[in-house]
Coordinates of C-alpha atoms in Angstrom, one line a residue:
M10 CA 0.0 0.0 0.0
M11 CA 2.8 2.4 0.9
Q12 CA 4.6 1.7 -2.4
T13 CA 1.5 2.3 -4.4
T14 CA 1.0 5.6 -2.6
A15 CA 4.6 6.6 -3.1
R16 CA 4.4 5.7 -6.8
W17 CA 1.2 7.7 -7.2
F18 CA 2.7 10.7 -5.4
S19 CA 5.9 10.4 -7.5
T20 CA 3.8 10.3 -10.7
L21 CA 1.7 13.3 -9.6
L22 CA 4.9 15.3 -8.7
C23 CA 6.4 14.6 -12.2
A24 CA 3.2 15.7 -13.9
W25 CA 3.1 18.8 -11.9
A26 CA 6.7 19.6 -12.7
T27 CA 6.1 19.1 -16.4
I28 CA 3.0 21.4 -16.4
A29 CA 4.9 24.1 -14.4
T30 CA 7.8 23.9 -16.9
V31 CA 5.5 24.2 -19.9
A32 CA 3.6 27.1 -18.3
G33 CA 6.8 28.9 -17.4
A34 CA 8.1 28.6 -21.0
E35 CA 4.8 30.0 -22.3
D36 CA 4.9 32.9 -19.9
Q37 CA 8.5 33.6 -21.0
K38 CA 7.4 33.6 -24.7
L39 CA 4.5 35.9 -24.1
S40 CA 6.8 38.2 -22.0
Q41 CA 9.2 38.4 -25.0
Q42 CA 6.3 39.1 -27.4
T43 CA 5.0 41.9 -25.1
A44 CA 8.4 43.5 -25.0
T45 CA 8.6 43.3 -28.8
A46 CA 5.1 44.9 -29.2
T47 CA 5.9 47.7 -26.8
A48 CA 9.3 48.3 -28.5
L49 CA 7.3 48.5 -31.8
V50 CA 5.1 51.3 -30.4
D51 CA 8.1 53.1 -28.9
A52 CA 9.9 53.0 -32.3
L53 CA 6.9 54.3 -34.2
A54 CA 6.5 57.1 -31.7
K55 CA 10.2 58.1 -32.1
G56 CA 9.9 58.0 -35.9
D57 CA 12.3 55.1 -36.1
Y58 CA 10.4 53.2 -38.8
A59 CA 13.3 50.7 -39.5
A60 CA 13.4 49.6 -35.9
A61 CA 9.7 49.3 -35.8
G62 CA 9.8 46.7 -38.5
K63 CA 12.8 44.6 -37.3
S64 CA 10.6 41.9 -35.9
F65 CA 8.3 41.7 -38.9
D66 CA 8.0 38.4 -40.8
T67 CA 8.8 38.5 -44.6
V68 CA 5.1 39.0 -45.6
M69 CA 4.8 42.0 -43.2
Q70 CA 8.1 43.4 -44.5
K71 CA 6.7 43.4 -48.0
A72 CA 3.3 44.6 -47.1
L73 CA 4.5 47.4 -44.7
P74 CA 8.1 48.5 -45.6
D75 CA 9.7 51.5 -43.8
D76 CA 8.1 54.1 -46.0
K77 CA 4.6 52.6 -45.6
R78 CA 5.1 52.4 -41.8
K79 CA 5.9 56.1 -41.8
E80 CA 2.8 56.8 -44.0
L81 CA 0.6 54.7 -41.7
W82 CA 1.9 56.4 -38.5
E83 CA 1.6 59.9 -39.8
A84 CA -1.9 59.3 -41.1
L85 CA -2.9 57.9 -37.7
I86 CA -1.4 61.0 -35.9
K87 CA -3.4 63.3 -38.2
Q88 CA -6.6 61.5 -37.2
V89 CA -6.1 61.0 -33.5
G90 CA -3.5 63.6 -32.5
P91 CA 0.0 63.1 -31.2
F92 CA 1.0 59.9 -29.3
Q93 CA 1.2 60.6 -25.6
K94 CA 2.0 57.3 -23.8
R95 CA 1.4 53.6 -23.5
T96 CA -1.2 52.8 -20.8
G97 CA -1.1 49.0 -20.7
T98 CA -0.8 45.7 -22.4
R99 CA -2.7 42.5 -22.5
V100 CA -2.3 39.2 -24.3
E101 CA -4.9 37.1 -26.2
K102 CA -4.9 33.9 -28.2
A103 CA -6.4 33.9 -31.8
G104 CA -6.3 30.4 -33.1
K105 CA -2.6 29.5 -33.5
Y106 CA -1.5 33.1 -33.1
D107 CA -0.5 35.0 -30.0
V108 CA -1.8 38.6 -29.9
V109 CA -0.4 41.4 -27.8
L110 CA -2.6 44.5 -27.5
V111 CA -0.7 47.6 -26.5
T112 CA -3.1 50.4 -25.3
C113 CA -1.8 53.8 -26.5
Q114 CA -3.1 57.1 -25.4
F115 CA -3.2 59.7 -28.2
E116 CA -4.4 63.3 -27.8
K117 CA -7.9 62.6 -28.9
V118 CA -8.5 58.9 -28.2
A119 CA -7.0 55.7 -26.7
L120 CA -6.3 53.0 -29.3
D121 CA -5.2 49.4 -29.0
M122 CA -2.4 48.5 -31.3
R123 CA -3.0 44.8 -32.0
V124 CA 0.3 43.0 -32.7
V125 CA -0.1 39.4 -34.0
F126 CA 2.7 37.0 -33.6
S127 CA 3.4 33.8 -35.6
A128 CA 4.6 30.6 -34.0
D129 CA 8.2 31.7 -34.6
K130 CA 7.6 34.9 -32.6
Q131 CA 7.7 37.3 -35.6
V132 CA 5.1 40.0 -36.1
S133 CA 2.7 38.8 -38.8
G134 CA -0.1 41.3 -38.3
L135 CA -0.7 44.9 -37.1
Q136 CA -3.9 46.8 -36.5
F137 CA -5.1 49.8 -34.6
R138 CA -8.6 49.9 -33.1
P139 CA -10.5 51.7 -30.3
A140 CA -9.2 50.6 -27.0
K141 CA -11.3 48.1 -25.2
G142 CA -13.4 49.7 -22.4
T143 CA -12.8 53.3 -23.4
Y144 CA -16.2 53.9 -24.8
E145 CA -19.4 53.9 -22.9
F146 CA -22.6 53.0 -24.7
K147 CA -25.3 55.5 -24.1
P148 CA -28.8 54.5 -25.3
P149 CA -30.6 57.0 -27.5
P150 CA -33.3 59.1 -25.8
Y151 CA -36.1 57.2 -27.4
A152 CA -34.9 53.9 -26.0

């Protein structure tokens, strides 16, 4: 009985150690991706468009080269005002992709920069959209 309990406990301990190791590796990967996404925002804000694209995969490099990144950022600034600061980050999973959302405060509005990472930790997508939770729905007077 004692040997069975010891084997069961040993098996449980090994399983727990494996899960903890896998979870730790995943946390480290997401931490690296969050750092990459915030560095991307910082590079755009400084006007360093080459640095902003250094983690792009080949498809993103072709779709959004340095001059297009500059165009995109300048068009965004015209619409929402100057970049002020980063206010937070969060991580989501979208199918096989990891997504880091960097909330950015601009003069007129807060936006989430959505940075999509491929399995090899390269940026494979980039979007700007209204920051989650910054808009309050107000029903129309007739409702």
